[in-house]
Coordinates of C-alpha atoms in Angstrom, one line a residue:
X1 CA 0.0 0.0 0.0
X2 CA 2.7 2.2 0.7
X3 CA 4.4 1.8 -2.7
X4 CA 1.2 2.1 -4.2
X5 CA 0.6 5.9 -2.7
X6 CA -1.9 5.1 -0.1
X7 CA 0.4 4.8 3.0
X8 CA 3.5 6.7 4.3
X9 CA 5.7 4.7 6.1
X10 CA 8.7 6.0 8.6
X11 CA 11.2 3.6 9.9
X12 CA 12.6 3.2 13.1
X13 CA 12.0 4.3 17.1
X14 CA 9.0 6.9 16.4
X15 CA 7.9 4.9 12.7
X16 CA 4.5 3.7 12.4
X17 CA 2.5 4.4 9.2
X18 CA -0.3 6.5 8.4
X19 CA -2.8 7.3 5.6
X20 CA -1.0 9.4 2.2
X21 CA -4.5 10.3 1.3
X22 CA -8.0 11.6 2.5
X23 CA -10.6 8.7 2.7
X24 CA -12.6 10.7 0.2
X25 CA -9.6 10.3 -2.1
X26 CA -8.9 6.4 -1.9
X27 CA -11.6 4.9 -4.7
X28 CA -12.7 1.2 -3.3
X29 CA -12.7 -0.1 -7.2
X30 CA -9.4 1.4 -8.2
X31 CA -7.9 -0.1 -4.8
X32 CA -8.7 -3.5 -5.0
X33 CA -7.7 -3.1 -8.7
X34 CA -4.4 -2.3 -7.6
X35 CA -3.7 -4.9 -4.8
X36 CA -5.8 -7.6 -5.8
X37 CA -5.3 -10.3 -8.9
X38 CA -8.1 -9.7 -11.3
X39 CA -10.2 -12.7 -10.8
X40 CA -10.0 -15.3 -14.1
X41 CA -13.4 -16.1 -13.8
X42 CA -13.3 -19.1 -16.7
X43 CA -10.3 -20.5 -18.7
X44 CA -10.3 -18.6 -21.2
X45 CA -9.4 -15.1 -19.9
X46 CA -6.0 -16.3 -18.8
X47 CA -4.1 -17.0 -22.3
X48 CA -1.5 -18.8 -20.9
X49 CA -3.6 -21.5 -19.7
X50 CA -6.7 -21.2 -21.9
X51 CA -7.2 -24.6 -24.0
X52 CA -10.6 -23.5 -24.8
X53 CA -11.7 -24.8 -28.6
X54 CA -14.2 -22.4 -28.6
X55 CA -12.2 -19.4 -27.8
X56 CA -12.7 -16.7 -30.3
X57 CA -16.4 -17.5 -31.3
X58 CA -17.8 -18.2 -28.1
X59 CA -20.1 -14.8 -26.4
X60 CA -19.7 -15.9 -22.9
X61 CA -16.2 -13.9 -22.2
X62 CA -17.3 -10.6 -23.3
X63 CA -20.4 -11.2 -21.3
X64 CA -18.8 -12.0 -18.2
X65 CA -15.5 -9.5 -19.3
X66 CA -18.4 -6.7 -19.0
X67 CA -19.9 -8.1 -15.7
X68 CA -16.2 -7.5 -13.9
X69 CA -16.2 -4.2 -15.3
X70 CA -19.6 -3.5 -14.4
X71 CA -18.7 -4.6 -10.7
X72 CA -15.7 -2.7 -10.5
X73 CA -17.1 0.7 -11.9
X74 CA -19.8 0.0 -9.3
X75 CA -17.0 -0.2 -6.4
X76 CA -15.5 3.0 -8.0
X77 CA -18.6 4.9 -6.9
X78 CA -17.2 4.2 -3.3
X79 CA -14.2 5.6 -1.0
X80 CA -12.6 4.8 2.5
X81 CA -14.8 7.6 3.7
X82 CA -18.4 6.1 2.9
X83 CA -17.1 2.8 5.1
X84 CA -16.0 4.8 8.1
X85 CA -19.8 6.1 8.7
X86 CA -22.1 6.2 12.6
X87 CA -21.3 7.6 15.9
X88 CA -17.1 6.3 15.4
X89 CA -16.9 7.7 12.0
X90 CA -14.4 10.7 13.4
X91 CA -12.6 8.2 15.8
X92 CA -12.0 6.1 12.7
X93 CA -10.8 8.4 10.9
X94 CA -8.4 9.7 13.2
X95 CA -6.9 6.3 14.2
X96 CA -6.0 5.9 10.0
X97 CA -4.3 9.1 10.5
X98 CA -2.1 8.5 13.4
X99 CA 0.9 6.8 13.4
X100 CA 1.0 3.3 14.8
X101 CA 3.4 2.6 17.4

């Protein structure tokens, strides 16, 4: 996470880590995008394993291509922020910003 922009880290007696960015700013969709594998939901969308003989004239794939973008666009709509919600909301979102130590 902290390659990725999300974190800042600081080594050593007073390290810890915090958050890099606002909850507002960090997009659900485009997080798991970036830290998760994209799931190879049949054979065929992984070419170096698909052995599918009806790869190229079959609809399924874009049909189901189109359902993982669909659920990620819909994840996009989301940030950090809309998950810390209630009575702890602030508390929350203080504790992401302090440092752990």
């Amino acid at each position: 996470l902290a390659k990725l922009g999300y974190l800042q880290t600081r080594r050593g007696r007073g390290g810890g880590m915090q958050l890099a960015l606002n909850p507002e700013q960090i997009r659900l969709g485009k997080l798991i995008r970036e830290t998760e594998d994209q799931p190879v939901i049949v054979e065929c969308f992984d070419p170096a394993t698909n052995s599918c003989k009806l790869n190229g004239s079959c609809r399924l794939k874009g049909i189901l291509a189109e359902a993982v973008g669909s659920f990620y666009r819909h994840l996009d709509q989301f940030t950090l922020a809309d998950l810390l919600t209630g009575r702890n909301r602030k508390r929350m979102i203080q504790s992401l910003q302090m440092d752990t130590r």
